[in-house]
Structures are given as structure tokens and as C-alpha cells.
């Protein structure tokens, strides 16, 4: 027995053949609507002449009333009702409507009017089949609710769910607003290599690929940092890039192995300047996209307007778990203290990784309002400059909102001798750890030509979109998130 999908597909193929038998091409090359649906509705509401206009879109619903058929079509701007009348279209054209199904794409010409129920409608004088759909859309009243299917077949999710479409329209606006903000402040957008001979700029496990023309293994970049700082050396005083980065790590509600990253670098600046940049950027973007600097998440009203709270990392950890990491100068002593607190600690983790675990376990979940944690242990950040007055710390901050890290910034280390030594020290202490900063010789050589004092910043675009669209899972804001391969049947 054939499945429902097979029966519907067969019926639609038969309809397709009947359309072709009438000498009609069900897949014409192009169509030029005179307006987007939203524009046409606005035209009518302004009281302007709305005759002889043409619209195009996918049929989302249809209702037959004898010699009159109503259908809803939607384009990327909105939805409108179409009215097909027998006495206006004639018998042949009206009967052609029998071959049109929900999911088909049509072009329609006519004039706008308002029905007795008050709905703006296009009275159709002529229509064109633009694409015959061979598969049915998800059920009208339920939409596409299967989460796995929504992610795997995002095209159906976008067709069926208005909320999904709005999220990705907002994502586009957020990225545009970020570009406008940085461009207006003199930053230059650049592009740097995705394939790199060394995976540097962050502590993360890379993806590996083989470059056949060079017969060498290369890495998908885990960060944008090292090439951008080489541009600072080359005289670009303000640069930024919005690009994909790749980390061969776990998948969670906050992590996707392929993600979008903003990194920007400003010469003659430090991490305090980057704090101001983050505050102003987040506030500007929220105002541009949402019309407000306040967002509500889980009942919490979060205000993105400056100034954000600034808390020393040492004080935050002491406050939330009563551990002062400066009392434990090595991994062994800090690990013992954490075990006293009942934590299960990986014996292979270095001191920096242990501090990071304290942050994620005890501190991060409590940082609901925008907060900068500042001044990190030196071993956590080999690319950051040591803190003025305390060589055991570096001038680094992370920005948190709603218990989630969204920003990471340094006063960038520009001493080539110190930089080389810190790479070596990290490699000595973390033998066998794939998540370690790689000593990129090209970058180190560039530093030896001289890099001015510089502030650097990274922001996870996906997480920022999560915040501004009220989503709890990163998969909701990535069009095609990474998923396990489905077994072949």
C-alpha cells in the first residue's frame, strides 16, 4: 500500500502533466511582480491607486466557494489574500485552478480591494503558474513542530513557521547593524584565510583537512585573531572580520562546531577601550533592531545600555564558591581545593583550565545583567598583555549576559620575546593537550617588526542573536546547524 506522501506526489505529478498538456509551462524562467506584498498593502492603506498590480508568492491556503475561490499567498515580506472569480477569469482559466495546490507558487495580477470582513485582497484578473510543488507542506494547523526535522529541513521550517522567518530576518539586521556601527567608527572590514597551516588564536581542537595541491595537512581556523593582528602590524589601525570559525568540540545549546565570529582590533587601545566598544555596540544594535536597549528573557528585564557592571574575576569566584585562585598558584593545589568542594576534576587539566571550570560552574550562571569579568590568570591567555602591577594576571575581560559568555577581549600582547616564551611555556606545561595555543611562526615573526599597543575583541554572533531574539538554543539561530548524519534506510 502506498504511503500518503506517495499518493499526494502521484496526484501532483498527474496534475503537472495535465498543466503541460494545456500548453502551459509550469516552471517558467522568470516573473516580475510590480510590488512585494508588504509594499502593495502599504500602497492600498495610503489610499493610492492599486489597480493593475502584480504579486507573486507561495499558496499557503485556499478556500472554495463555488464560483469564487480564495487563496492566501506569501512572499518574503508578508501574506495577502487572493480572490479568483469565475465571471472575471472565464471558464478555462477558472478550471485551471483545479490543478493548483497548496505549496504551488503563482503570480497574480489585478486590483486591491477590502472585503466585507475588512481583509485587503487582490481581485485576480490573470494568474500565472510559476512553480508546481510536488510535495505537500506540513499540516496547516500544526506547522512543522518536529525539532529534528525543522533543523534538517530548514526550508520547510521557514515556509511553515513565521517565528523562524522572523528570527533569521532579525539575524540579518543584527549583522548589518554591527557592520554599520564599526564602519561608522573607522573600522575596515577584511577577509582572512579559513584554511591555515597552524590553528592558532584560541585554545581549541581544530578540524583537519588535506590540501592536495600542496600535499600538506591544513586546519580550519579556530579564530580570526593572528591574521588580523598581522594587519595591525601592516598599518591597518582598525580592522574587523565577521566570519566562520570551526572548533572540533561538543555540541550543546550554546555551542555549534561551526559558528560565526566577529573579531576586531584597534591600535593604540587597551581592554578598557574594548569594554566601551562592546557596551556601545550591543546598545546600538539592540536599538536598531528592536527599537529598545531592554530585552526580557525568562522574566528578567536586561538592560544593554552602558555602563555594564565590571567585576574582577578573582572577586567573582571568591563570591560564588569561596575559592581565591591566587592562594593556589599551581594546578595541583587548586585541584585539591576544588575536590574539597565536591567537584570532580580532570587530573590532566592545567591551572588555567581549572579556573575556567570555576567560572563556568559557579560564576557564569549568576551573571544575568550585562557584566564584564576582568583580569584573568596569565596561563589562561597567552596572547594577552600582563596586567599593570600584577604579572600573574593579564588584561583580559569576558562579557556575560543571561548567564552566557558573548565577548572576549584583551589588551593584546605585542612584546615578541614575551609572546614566544609564553607559547613555549604553555606547550611545556600542557603536553598532549589538543586545546592549546599553537606557536604560529609567521605571527611571531610579524610581531618582531613591531605592533602598536592594541585592543582586541571577539564576539560570538550566534549567541548575540540568541539574546536579541529570545532563543535558548544556538540551533534556533543557525540556518543549518550541524546534526548527526541520519542512518540510511
JSON list of N, CA and C in Angstrom, two decimals, residues 330-332 334-335 338 345-357 379-380 429-430 433:
[
{"chain": "A", "resi": 330, "resn": "UNK", "atom": "N", "xyz": [49.36, 26.81, 41.64]},
{"chain": "A", "resi": 330, "resn": "UNK", "atom": "CA", "xyz": [49.62, 25.75, 40.67]},
{"chain": "A", "resi": 330, "resn": "UNK", "atom": "C", "xyz": [48.39, 24.87, 40.55]},
{"chain": "A", "resi": 331, "resn": "UNK", "atom": "N", "xyz": [48.40, 24.02, 39.54]},
{"chain": "A", "resi": 331, "resn": "UNK", "atom": "CA", "xyz": [47.23, 23.18, 39.26]},
{"chain": "A", "resi": 331, "resn": "UNK", "atom": "C", "xyz": [46.97, 22.19, 40.39]},
{"chain": "A", "resi": 332, "resn": "UNK", "atom": "N", "xyz": [48.01, 21.64, 40.97]},
{"chain": "A", "resi": 332, "resn": "UNK", "atom": "CA", "xyz": [47.83, 20.61, 42.00]},
{"chain": "A", "resi": 332, "resn": "UNK", "atom": "C", "xyz": [47.08, 21.16, 43.21]},
{"chain": "A", "resi": 334, "resn": "UNK", "atom": "N", "xyz": [45.23, 23.92, 43.41]},
{"chain": "A", "resi": 334, "resn": "UNK", "atom": "CA", "xyz": [43.88, 24.37, 43.06]},
{"chain": "A", "resi": 334, "resn": "UNK", "atom": "C", "xyz": [42.96, 23.17, 42.87]},
{"chain": "A", "resi": 335, "resn": "UNK", "atom": "N", "xyz": [43.47, 22.11, 42.28]},
{"chain": "A", "resi": 335, "resn": "UNK", "atom": "CA", "xyz": [42.67, 20.90, 42.07]},
{"chain": "A", "resi": 335, "resn": "UNK", "atom": "C", "xyz": [42.24, 20.31, 43.41]},
{"chain": "A", "resi": 338, "resn": "UNK", "atom": "N", "xyz": [39.41, 22.36, 44.85]},
{"chain": "A", "resi": 338, "resn": "UNK", "atom": "CA", "xyz": [38.16, 22.12, 44.13]},
{"chain": "A", "resi": 338, "resn": "UNK", "atom": "C", "xyz": [37.56, 20.78, 44.54]},
{"chain": "A", "resi": 345, "resn": "UNK", "atom": "N", "xyz": [37.32, 16.63, 39.26]},
{"chain": "A", "resi": 345, "resn": "UNK", "atom": "CA", "xyz": [38.27, 17.43, 38.50]},
{"chain": "A", "resi": 345, "resn": "UNK", "atom": "C", "xyz": [39.16, 16.53, 37.65]},
{"chain": "A", "resi": 346, "resn": "UNK", "atom": "N", "xyz": [39.30, 16.87, 36.39]},
{"chain": "A", "resi": 346, "resn": "UNK", "atom": "CA", "xyz": [40.18, 16.14, 35.48]},
{"chain": "A", "resi": 346, "resn": "UNK", "atom": "C", "xyz": [41.63, 16.34, 35.94]},
{"chain": "A", "resi": 347, "resn": "UNK", "atom": "N", "xyz": [42.34, 15.27, 36.27]},
{"chain": "A", "resi": 347, "resn": "UNK", "atom": "CA", "xyz": [43.72, 15.42, 36.77]},
{"chain": "A", "resi": 347, "resn": "UNK", "atom": "C", "xyz": [44.68, 15.95, 35.72]},
{"chain": "A", "resi": 348, "resn": "UNK", "atom": "N", "xyz": [44.29, 15.95, 34.45]},
{"chain": "A", "resi": 348, "resn": "UNK", "atom": "CA", "xyz": [45.18, 16.41, 33.39]},
{"chain": "A", "resi": 348, "resn": "UNK", "atom": "C", "xyz": [45.02, 17.89, 33.08]},
{"chain": "A", "resi": 349, "resn": "UNK", "atom": "N", "xyz": [44.02, 18.54, 33.67]},
{"chain": "A", "resi": 349, "resn": "UNK", "atom": "CA", "xyz": [43.80, 19.95, 33.38]},
{"chain": "A", "resi": 349, "resn": "UNK", "atom": "C", "xyz": [44.81, 20.83, 34.08]},
{"chain": "A", "resi": 350, "resn": "UNK", "atom": "N", "xyz": [45.30, 21.83, 33.35]},
{"chain": "A", "resi": 350, "resn": "UNK", "atom": "CA", "xyz": [46.21, 22.81, 33.93]},
{"chain": "A", "resi": 350, "resn": "UNK", "atom": "C", "xyz": [45.45, 23.82, 34.78]},
{"chain": "A", "resi": 351, "resn": "UNK", "atom": "N", "xyz": [46.20, 24.72, 35.40]},
{"chain": "A", "resi": 351, "resn": "UNK", "atom": "CA", "xyz": [45.57, 25.69, 36.32]},
{"chain": "A", "resi": 351, "resn": "UNK", "atom": "C", "xyz": [44.59, 26.59, 35.58]},
{"chain": "A", "resi": 352, "resn": "UNK", "atom": "N", "xyz": [44.94, 27.02, 34.37]},
{"chain": "A", "resi": 352, "resn": "UNK", "atom": "CA", "xyz": [44.04, 27.90, 33.63]},
{"chain": "A", "resi": 352, "resn": "UNK", "atom": "C", "xyz": [42.71, 27.23, 33.33]},
{"chain": "A", "resi": 353, "resn": "UNK", "atom": "N", "xyz": [42.77, 25.94, 32.92]},
{"chain": "A", "resi": 353, "resn": "UNK", "atom": "CA", "xyz": [41.54, 25.21, 32.64]},
{"chain": "A", "resi": 353, "resn": "UNK", "atom": "C", "xyz": [40.71, 25.03, 33.91]},
{"chain": "A", "resi": 354, "resn": "UNK", "atom": "N", "xyz": [41.37, 24.86, 35.03]},
{"chain": "A", "resi": 354, "resn": "UNK", "atom": "CA", "xyz": [40.65, 24.71, 36.30]},
{"chain": "A", "resi": 354, "resn": "UNK", "atom": "C", "xyz": [39.93, 26.00, 36.68]},
{"chain": "A", "resi": 355, "resn": "UNK", "atom": "N", "xyz": [40.59, 27.13, 36.50]},
{"chain": "A", "resi": 355, "resn": "UNK", "atom": "CA", "xyz": [39.94, 28.41, 36.78]},
{"chain": "A", "resi": 355, "resn": "UNK", "atom": "C", "xyz": [38.74, 28.60, 35.85]},
{"chain": "A", "resi": 356, "resn": "UNK", "atom": "N", "xyz": [38.93, 28.21, 34.60]},
{"chain": "A", "resi": 356, "resn": "UNK", "atom": "CA", "xyz": [37.83, 28.33, 33.64]},
{"chain": "A", "resi": 356, "resn": "UNK", "atom": "C", "xyz": [36.64, 27.47, 34.07]},
{"chain": "A", "resi": 357, "resn": "UNK", "atom": "N", "xyz": [36.92, 26.31, 34.65]},
{"chain": "A", "resi": 357, "resn": "UNK", "atom": "CA", "xyz": [35.84, 25.45, 35.15]},
{"chain": "A", "resi": 357, "resn": "UNK", "atom": "C", "xyz": [35.12, 26.10, 36.32]},
{"chain": "A", "resi": 379, "resn": "UNK", "atom": "N", "xyz": [48.11, 32.23, 32.66]},
{"chain": "A", "resi": 379, "resn": "UNK", "atom": "CA", "xyz": [48.17, 30.98, 31.91]},
{"chain": "A", "resi": 379, "resn": "UNK", "atom": "C", "xyz": [46.91, 30.72, 31.09]},
{"chain": "A", "resi": 380, "resn": "UNK", "atom": "N", "xyz": [45.83, 31.46, 31.34]},
{"chain": "A", "resi": 380, "resn": "UNK", "atom": "CA", "xyz": [44.60, 31.30, 30.57]},
{"chain": "A", "resi": 380, "resn": "UNK", "atom": "C", "xyz": [44.65, 32.05, 29.25]},
{"chain": "A", "resi": 429, "resn": "UNK", "atom": "N", "xyz": [53.90, 22.91, 29.56]},
{"chain": "A", "resi": 429, "resn": "UNK", "atom": "CA", "xyz": [53.03, 22.55, 30.68]},
{"chain": "A", "resi": 429, "resn": "UNK", "atom": "C", "xyz": [51.84, 21.71, 30.25]},
{"chain": "A", "resi": 430, "resn": "UNK", "atom": "N", "xyz": [51.52, 21.72, 28.97]},
{"chain": "A", "resi": 430, "resn": "UNK", "atom": "CA", "xyz": [50.29, 21.05, 28.54]},
{"chain": "A", "resi": 430, "resn": "UNK", "atom": "C", "xyz": [50.57, 20.08, 27.39]},
{"chain": "A", "resi": 433, "resn": "UNK", "atom": "N", "xyz": [47.83, 18.04, 25.22]},
{"chain": "A", "resi": 433, "resn": "UNK", "atom": "CA", "xyz": [46.54, 18.75, 25.24]},
{"chain": "A", "resi": 433, "resn": "UNK", "atom": "C", "xyz": [46.32, 19.38, 23.87]}
]
